[in-house]
PDB file of C-alpha atoms in Angstrom:
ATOM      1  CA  UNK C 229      47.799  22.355-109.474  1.00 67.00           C
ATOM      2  CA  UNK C 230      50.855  24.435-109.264  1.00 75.00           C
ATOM      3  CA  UNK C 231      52.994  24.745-105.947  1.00 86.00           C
ATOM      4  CA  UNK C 232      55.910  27.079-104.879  1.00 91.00           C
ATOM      5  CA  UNK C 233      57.937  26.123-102.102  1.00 94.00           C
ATOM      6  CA  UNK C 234      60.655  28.428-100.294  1.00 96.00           C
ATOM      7  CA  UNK C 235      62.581  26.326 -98.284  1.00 95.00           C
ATOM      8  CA  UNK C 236      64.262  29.184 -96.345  1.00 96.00           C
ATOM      9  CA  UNK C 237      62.041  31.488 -94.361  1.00 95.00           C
ATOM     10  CA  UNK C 238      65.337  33.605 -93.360  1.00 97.00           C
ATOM     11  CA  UNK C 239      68.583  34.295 -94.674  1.00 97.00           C
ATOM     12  CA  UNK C 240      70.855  36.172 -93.959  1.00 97.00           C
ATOM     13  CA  UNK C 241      74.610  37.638 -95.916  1.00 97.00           C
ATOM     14  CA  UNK C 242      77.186  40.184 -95.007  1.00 98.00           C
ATOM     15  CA  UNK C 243      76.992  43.631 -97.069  1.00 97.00           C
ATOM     16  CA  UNK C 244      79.195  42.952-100.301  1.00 97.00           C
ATOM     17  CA  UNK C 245      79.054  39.191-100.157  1.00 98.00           C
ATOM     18  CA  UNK C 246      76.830  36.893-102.378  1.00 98.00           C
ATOM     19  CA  UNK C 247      73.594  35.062-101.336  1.00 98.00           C
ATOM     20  CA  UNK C 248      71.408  32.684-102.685  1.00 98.00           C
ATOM     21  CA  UNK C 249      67.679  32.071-102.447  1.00 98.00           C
ATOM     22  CA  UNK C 250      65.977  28.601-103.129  1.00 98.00           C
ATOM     23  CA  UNK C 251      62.294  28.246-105.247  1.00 97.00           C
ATOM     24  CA  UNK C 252      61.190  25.009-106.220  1.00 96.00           C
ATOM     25  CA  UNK C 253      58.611  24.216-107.975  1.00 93.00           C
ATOM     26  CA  UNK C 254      55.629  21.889-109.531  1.00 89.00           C
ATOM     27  CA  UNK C 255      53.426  22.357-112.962  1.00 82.00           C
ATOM     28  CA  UNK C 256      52.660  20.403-115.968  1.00 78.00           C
ATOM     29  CA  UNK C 257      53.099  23.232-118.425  1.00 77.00           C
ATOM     30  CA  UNK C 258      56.384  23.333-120.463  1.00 75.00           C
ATOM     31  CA  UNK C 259      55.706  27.093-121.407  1.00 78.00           C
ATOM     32  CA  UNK C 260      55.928  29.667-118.420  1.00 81.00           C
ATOM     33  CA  UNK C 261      57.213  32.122-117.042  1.00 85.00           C
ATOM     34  CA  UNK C 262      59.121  32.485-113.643  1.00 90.00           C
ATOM     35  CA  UNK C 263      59.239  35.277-111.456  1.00 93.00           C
ATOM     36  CA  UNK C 264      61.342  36.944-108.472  1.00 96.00           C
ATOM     37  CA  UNK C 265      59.717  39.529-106.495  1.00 96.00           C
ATOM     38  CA  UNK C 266      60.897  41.890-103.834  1.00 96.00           C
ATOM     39  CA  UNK C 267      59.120  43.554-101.208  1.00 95.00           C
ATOM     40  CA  UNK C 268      60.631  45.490 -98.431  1.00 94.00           C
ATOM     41  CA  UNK C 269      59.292  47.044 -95.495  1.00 91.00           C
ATOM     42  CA  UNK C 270      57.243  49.851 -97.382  1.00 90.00           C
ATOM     43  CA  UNK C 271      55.303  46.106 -98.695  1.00 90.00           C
ATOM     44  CA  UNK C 272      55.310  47.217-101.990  1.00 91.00           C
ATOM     45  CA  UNK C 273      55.802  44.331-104.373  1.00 93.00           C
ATOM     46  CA  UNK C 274      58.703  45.312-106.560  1.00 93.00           C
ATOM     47  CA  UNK C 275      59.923  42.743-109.805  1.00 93.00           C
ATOM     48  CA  UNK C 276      63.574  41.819-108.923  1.00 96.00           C
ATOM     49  CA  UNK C 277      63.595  39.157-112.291  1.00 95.00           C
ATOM     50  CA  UNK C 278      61.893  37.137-115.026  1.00 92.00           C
ATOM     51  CA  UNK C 279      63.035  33.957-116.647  1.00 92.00           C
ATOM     52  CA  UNK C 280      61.019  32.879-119.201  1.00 87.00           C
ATOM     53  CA  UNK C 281      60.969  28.351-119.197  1.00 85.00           C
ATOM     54  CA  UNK C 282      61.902  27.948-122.699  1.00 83.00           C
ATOM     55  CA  UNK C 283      65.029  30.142-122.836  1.00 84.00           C
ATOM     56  CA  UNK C 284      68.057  27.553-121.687  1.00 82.00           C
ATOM     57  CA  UNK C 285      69.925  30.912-120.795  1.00 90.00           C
ATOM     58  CA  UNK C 286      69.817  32.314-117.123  1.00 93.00           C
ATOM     59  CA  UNK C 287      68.225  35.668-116.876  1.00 93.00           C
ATOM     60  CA  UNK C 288      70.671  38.782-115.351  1.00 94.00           C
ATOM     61  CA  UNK C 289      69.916  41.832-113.801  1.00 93.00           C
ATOM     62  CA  UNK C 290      72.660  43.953-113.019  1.00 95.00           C
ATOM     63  CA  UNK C 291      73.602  42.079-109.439  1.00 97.00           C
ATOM     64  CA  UNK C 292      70.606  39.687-109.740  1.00 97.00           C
ATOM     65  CA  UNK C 293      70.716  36.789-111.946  1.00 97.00           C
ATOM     66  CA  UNK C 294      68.609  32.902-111.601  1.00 97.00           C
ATOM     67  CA  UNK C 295      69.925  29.507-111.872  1.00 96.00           C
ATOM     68  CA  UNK C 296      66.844  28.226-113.650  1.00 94.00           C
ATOM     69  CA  UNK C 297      67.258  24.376-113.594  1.00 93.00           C
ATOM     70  CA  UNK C 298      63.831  23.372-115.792  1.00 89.00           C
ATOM     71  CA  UNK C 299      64.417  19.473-115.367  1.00 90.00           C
ATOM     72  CA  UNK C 300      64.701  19.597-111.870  1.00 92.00           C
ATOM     73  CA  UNK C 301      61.857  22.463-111.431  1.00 91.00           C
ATOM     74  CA  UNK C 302      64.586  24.651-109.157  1.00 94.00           C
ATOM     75  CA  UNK C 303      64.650  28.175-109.908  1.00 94.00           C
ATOM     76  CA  UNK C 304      67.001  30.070-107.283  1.00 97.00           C
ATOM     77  CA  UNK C 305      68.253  33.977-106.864  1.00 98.00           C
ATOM     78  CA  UNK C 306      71.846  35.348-106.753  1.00 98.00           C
ATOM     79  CA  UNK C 307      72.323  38.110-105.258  1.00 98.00           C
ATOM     80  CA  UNK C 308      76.066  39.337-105.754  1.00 98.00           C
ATOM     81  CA  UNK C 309      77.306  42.424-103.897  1.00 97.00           C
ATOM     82  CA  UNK C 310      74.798  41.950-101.636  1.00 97.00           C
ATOM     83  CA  UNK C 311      73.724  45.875-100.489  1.00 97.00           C
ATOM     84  CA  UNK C 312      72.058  47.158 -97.465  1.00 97.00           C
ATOM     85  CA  UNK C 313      68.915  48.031 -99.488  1.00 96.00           C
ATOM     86  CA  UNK C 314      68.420  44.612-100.626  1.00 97.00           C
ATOM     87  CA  UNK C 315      66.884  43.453 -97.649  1.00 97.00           C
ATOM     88  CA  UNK C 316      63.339  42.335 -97.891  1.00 97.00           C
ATOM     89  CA  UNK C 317      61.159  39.430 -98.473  1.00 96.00           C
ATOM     90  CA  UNK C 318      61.762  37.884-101.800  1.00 97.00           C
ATOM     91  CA  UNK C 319      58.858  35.882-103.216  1.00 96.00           C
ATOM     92  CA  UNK C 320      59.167  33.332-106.287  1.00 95.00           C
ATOM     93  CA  UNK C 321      55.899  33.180-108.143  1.00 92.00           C
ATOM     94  CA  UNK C 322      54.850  31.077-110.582  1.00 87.00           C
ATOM     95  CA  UNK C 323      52.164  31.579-113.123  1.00 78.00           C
ATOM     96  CA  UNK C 324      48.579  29.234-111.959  1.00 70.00           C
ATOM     97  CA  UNK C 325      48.076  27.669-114.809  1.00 60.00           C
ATOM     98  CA  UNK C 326      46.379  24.506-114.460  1.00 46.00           C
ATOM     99  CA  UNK C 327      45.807  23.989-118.341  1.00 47.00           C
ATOM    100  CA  UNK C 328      44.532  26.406-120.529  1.00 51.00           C
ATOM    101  CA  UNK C 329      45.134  30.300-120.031  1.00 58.00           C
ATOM    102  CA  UNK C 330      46.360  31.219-116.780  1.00 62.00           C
ATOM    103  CA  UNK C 331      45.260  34.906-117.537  1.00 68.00           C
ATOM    104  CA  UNK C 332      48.951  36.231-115.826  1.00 70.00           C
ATOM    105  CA  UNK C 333      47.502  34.707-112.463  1.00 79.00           C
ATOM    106  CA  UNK C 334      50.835  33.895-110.132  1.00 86.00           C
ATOM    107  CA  UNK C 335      51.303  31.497-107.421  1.00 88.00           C
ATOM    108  CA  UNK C 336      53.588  32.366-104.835  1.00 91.00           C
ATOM    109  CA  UNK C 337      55.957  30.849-102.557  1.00 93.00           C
ATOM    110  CA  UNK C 338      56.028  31.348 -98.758  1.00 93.00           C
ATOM    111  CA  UNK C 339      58.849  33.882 -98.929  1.00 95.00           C
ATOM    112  CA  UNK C 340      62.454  34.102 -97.599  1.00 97.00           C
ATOM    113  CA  UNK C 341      63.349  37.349 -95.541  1.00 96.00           C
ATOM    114  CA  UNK C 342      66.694  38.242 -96.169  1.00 98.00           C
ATOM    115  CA  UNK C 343      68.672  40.218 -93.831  1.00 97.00           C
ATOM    116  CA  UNK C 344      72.214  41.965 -94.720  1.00 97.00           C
ATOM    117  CA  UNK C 345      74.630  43.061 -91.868  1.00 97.00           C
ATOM    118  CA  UNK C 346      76.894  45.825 -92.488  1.00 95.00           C
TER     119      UNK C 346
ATOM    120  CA  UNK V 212      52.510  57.823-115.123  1.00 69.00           C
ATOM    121  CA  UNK V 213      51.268  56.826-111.885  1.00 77.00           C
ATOM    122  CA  UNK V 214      50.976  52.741-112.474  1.00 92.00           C
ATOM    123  CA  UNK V 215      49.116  50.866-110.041  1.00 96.00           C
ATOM    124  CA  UNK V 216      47.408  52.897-106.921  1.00 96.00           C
ATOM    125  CA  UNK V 217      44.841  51.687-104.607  1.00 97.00           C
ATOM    126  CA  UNK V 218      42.663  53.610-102.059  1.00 97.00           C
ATOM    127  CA  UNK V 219      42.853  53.955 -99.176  1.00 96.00           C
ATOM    128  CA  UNK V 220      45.873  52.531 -97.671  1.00 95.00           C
ATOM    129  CA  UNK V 221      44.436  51.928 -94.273  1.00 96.00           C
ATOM    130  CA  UNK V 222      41.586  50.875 -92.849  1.00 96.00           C
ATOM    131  CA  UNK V 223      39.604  49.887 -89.619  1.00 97.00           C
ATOM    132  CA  UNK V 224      36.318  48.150 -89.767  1.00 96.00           C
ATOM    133  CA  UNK V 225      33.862  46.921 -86.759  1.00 97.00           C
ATOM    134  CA  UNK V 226      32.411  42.955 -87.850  1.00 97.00           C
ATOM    135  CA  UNK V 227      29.797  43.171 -89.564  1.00 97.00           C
ATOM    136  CA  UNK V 228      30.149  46.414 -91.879  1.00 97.00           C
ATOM    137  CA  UNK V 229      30.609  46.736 -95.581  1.00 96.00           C
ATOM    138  CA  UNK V 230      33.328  48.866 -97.320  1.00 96.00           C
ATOM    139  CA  UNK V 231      35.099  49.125-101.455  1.00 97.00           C
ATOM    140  CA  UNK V 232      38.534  48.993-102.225  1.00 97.00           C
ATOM    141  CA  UNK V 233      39.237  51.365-105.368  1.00 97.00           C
ATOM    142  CA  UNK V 234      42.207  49.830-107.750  1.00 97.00           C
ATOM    143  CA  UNK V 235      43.279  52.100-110.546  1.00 97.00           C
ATOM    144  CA  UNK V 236      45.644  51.523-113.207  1.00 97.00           C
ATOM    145  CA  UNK V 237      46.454  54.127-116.364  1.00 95.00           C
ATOM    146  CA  UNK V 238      48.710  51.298-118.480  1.00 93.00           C
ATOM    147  CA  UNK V 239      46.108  49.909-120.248  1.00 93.00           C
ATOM    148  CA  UNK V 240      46.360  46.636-119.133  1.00 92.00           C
ATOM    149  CA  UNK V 241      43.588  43.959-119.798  1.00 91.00           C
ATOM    150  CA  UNK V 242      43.690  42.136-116.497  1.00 92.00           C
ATOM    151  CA  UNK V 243      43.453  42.616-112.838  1.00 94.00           C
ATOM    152  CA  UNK V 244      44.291  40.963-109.379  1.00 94.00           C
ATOM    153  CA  UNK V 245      43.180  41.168-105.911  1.00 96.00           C
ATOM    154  CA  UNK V 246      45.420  39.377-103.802  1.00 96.00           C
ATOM    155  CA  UNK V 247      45.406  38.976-100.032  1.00 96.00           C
ATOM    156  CA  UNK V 248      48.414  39.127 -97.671  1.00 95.00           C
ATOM    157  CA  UNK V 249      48.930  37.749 -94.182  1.00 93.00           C
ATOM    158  CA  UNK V 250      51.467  37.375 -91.647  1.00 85.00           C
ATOM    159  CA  UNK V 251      54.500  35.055 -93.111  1.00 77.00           C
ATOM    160  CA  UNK V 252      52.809  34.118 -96.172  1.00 80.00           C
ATOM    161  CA  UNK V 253      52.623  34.677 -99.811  1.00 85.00           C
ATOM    162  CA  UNK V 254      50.046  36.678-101.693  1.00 91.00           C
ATOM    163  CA  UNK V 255      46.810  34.398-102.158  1.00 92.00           C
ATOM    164  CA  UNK V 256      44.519  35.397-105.015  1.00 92.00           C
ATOM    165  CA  UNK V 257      40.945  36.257-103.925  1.00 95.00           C
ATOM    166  CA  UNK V 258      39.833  37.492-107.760  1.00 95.00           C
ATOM    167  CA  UNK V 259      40.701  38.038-111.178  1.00 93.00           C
ATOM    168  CA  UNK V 260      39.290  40.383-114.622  1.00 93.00           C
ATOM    169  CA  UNK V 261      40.641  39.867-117.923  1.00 90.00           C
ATOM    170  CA  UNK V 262      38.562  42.265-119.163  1.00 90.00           C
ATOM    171  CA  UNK V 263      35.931  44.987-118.905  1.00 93.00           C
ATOM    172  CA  UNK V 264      32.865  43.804-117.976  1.00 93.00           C
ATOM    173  CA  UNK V 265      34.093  40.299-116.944  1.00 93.00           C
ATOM    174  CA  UNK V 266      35.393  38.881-113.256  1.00 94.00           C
ATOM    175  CA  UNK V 267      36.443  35.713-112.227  1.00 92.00           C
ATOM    176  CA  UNK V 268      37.105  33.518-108.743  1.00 93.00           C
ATOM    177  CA  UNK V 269      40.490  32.769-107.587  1.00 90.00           C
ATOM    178  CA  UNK V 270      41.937  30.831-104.826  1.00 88.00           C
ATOM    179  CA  UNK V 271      40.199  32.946-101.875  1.00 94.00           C
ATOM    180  CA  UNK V 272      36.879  34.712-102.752  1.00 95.00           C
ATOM    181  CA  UNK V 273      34.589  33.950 -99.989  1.00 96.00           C
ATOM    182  CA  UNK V 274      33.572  36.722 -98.740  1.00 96.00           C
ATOM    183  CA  UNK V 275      34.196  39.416-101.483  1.00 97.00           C
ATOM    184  CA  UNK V 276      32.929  40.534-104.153  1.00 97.00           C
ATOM    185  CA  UNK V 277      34.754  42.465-107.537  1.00 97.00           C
ATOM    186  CA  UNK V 278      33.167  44.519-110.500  1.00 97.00           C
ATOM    187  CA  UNK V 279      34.953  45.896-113.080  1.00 97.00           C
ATOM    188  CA  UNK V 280      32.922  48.322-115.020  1.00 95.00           C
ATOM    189  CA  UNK V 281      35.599  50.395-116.631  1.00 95.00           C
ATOM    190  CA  UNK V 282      38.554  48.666-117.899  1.00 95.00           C
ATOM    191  CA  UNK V 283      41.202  50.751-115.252  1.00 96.00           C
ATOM    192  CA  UNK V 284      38.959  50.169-111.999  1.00 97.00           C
ATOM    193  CA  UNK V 285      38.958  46.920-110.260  1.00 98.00           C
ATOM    194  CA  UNK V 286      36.965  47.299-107.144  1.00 98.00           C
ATOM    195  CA  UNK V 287      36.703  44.890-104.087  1.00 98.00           C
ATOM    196  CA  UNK V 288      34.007  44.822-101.940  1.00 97.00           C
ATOM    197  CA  UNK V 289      33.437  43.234 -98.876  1.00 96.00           C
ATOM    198  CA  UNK V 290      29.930  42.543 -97.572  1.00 92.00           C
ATOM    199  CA  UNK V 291      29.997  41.905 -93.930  1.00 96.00           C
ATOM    200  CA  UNK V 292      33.326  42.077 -92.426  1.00 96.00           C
ATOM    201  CA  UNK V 293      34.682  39.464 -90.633  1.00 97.00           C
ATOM    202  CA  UNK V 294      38.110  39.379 -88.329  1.00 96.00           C
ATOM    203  CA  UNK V 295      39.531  36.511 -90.877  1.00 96.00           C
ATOM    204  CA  UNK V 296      39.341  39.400 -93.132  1.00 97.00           C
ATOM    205  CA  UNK V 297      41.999  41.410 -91.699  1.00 97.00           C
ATOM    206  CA  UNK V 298      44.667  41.711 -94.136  1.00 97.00           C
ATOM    207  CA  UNK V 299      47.121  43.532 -96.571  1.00 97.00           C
ATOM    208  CA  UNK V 300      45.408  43.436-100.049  1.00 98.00           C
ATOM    209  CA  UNK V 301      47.235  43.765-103.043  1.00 97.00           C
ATOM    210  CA  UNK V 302      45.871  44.797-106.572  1.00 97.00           C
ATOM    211  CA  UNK V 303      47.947  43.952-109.513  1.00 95.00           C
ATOM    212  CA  UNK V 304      47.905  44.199-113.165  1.00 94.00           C
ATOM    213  CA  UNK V 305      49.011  43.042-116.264  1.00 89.00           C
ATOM    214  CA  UNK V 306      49.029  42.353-120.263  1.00 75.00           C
ATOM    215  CA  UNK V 307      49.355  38.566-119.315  1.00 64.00           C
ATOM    216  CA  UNK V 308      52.974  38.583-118.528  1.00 75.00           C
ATOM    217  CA  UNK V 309      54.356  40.258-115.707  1.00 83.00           C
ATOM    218  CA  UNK V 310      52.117  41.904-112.965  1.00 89.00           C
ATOM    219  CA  UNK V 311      52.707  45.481-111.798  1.00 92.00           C
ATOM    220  CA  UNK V 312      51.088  45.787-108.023  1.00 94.00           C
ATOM    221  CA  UNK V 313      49.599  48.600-106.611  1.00 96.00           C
ATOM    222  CA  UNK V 314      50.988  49.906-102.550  1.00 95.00           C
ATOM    223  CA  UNK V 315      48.394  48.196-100.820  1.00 96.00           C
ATOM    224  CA  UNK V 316      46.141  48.267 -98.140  1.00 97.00           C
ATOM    225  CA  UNK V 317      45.739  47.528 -94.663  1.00 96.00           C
ATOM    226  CA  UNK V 318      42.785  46.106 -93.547  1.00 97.00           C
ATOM    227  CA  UNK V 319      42.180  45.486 -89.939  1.00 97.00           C
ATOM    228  CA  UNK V 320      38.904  44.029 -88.851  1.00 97.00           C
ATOM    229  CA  UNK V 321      37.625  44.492 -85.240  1.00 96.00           C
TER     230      UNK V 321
END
């Protein structure tokens, strides 16, 4: 079965400033897809980032961009110019594939709430 | 376009009574997600469609119950109430890659 783990339940970063969030993770599939999700006090799950396993290259959006380690099953967030608006719970989610189709059905991590002081 | 939108967004129920949650999606998407929320936790998965017509159990589903009749309504019923029940549930859905999630709704249980 797949697991998620987010070691960090908070974090927190000065406005500007870069932060990193931790996922690790277990499956026995070599073809997946990772996921970064946001969700801010309105609780509406917003995608931050994808990172599909087979690429080698790190996936980047805009400010947001993974360190997808595939050997060692890590799969952690950097956020650079960290803004007031980023703060939120980020989830990393997994698809729950146990063999076989996982139908797009995610596992998710615990969550890290990250605060950002101005 | 209006995505993902669930009804309603809030909710008390005594123990004991029955009520539907409506999920609605106008992307055209295949399958569809009921997760479940609580306090300082991740979304748990309570039921799944990959299809009109079809339903399947995820990691939660005691005490609900899904149909999906037309291929942009997932609905998710619960029974008899009960206080475990109170939650934030989340409907999702996708093509098979990423998931696009509805708003929500809170369900409190008394």
């Amino acid at each position: 079965a797949q697991t998620v783990t987010q070691s960090q339940p908070e974090m927190s970063v000065q406005e500007a400033e870069t932060v990193t969030l931790s996922c690790t993770y277990d499956t026995s599939e070599s073809d997946y897809y990772l996921f970064w999700y946001k969700q801010p006090p309105s609780r509406q799950m917003i995608l931050v980032i994808r990172q599909e396993a087979y690429k080698q290259q790190n996936a980047t959006e805009n400010r947001f961009s993974v360190n997808f380690q595939k050997a060692a099953k890590s799969f952690s967030l950097k956020i650079s110019d960290s803004q007031l608006g980023d703060a939120a719970m980020y989830f990393c989610a997994l698809p729950a594939n146990a063999g076989g189709t996982s139908y797009g059905k995610l596992t998710f991590g615990q969550g890290t709430i990250l605060t950002v002081h101005p | 376009n209006a995505g993902v939108t669930q009804t309603p967004k809030f909710r008390v129920l005594k123990t004991g009574q029955s009520m539907t949650l409506l999920c609605a999606q106008d992307m055209n998407h295949e399958y569809m997600y009921w997760y479940r929320q609580d306090p300082g936790m991740g979304l748990r998965l309570i039921h799944y469609s990959v299809g009109e017509g079809t339903t399947a159990k995820g990691e939660v589903p005691d005490g609900y119950n899904v149909s999906r009749l037309k291929k942009q309504n997932f609905l998710l019923g619960l029974e008899s109430a009960a206080p475990s029940q109170t939650s934030v549930y989340f409907c999702a859905s996708s093509l098979g890659g990423t998931q696009y999630f509805g708003p929500g709704t809170r369900l409190l249980v008394l």
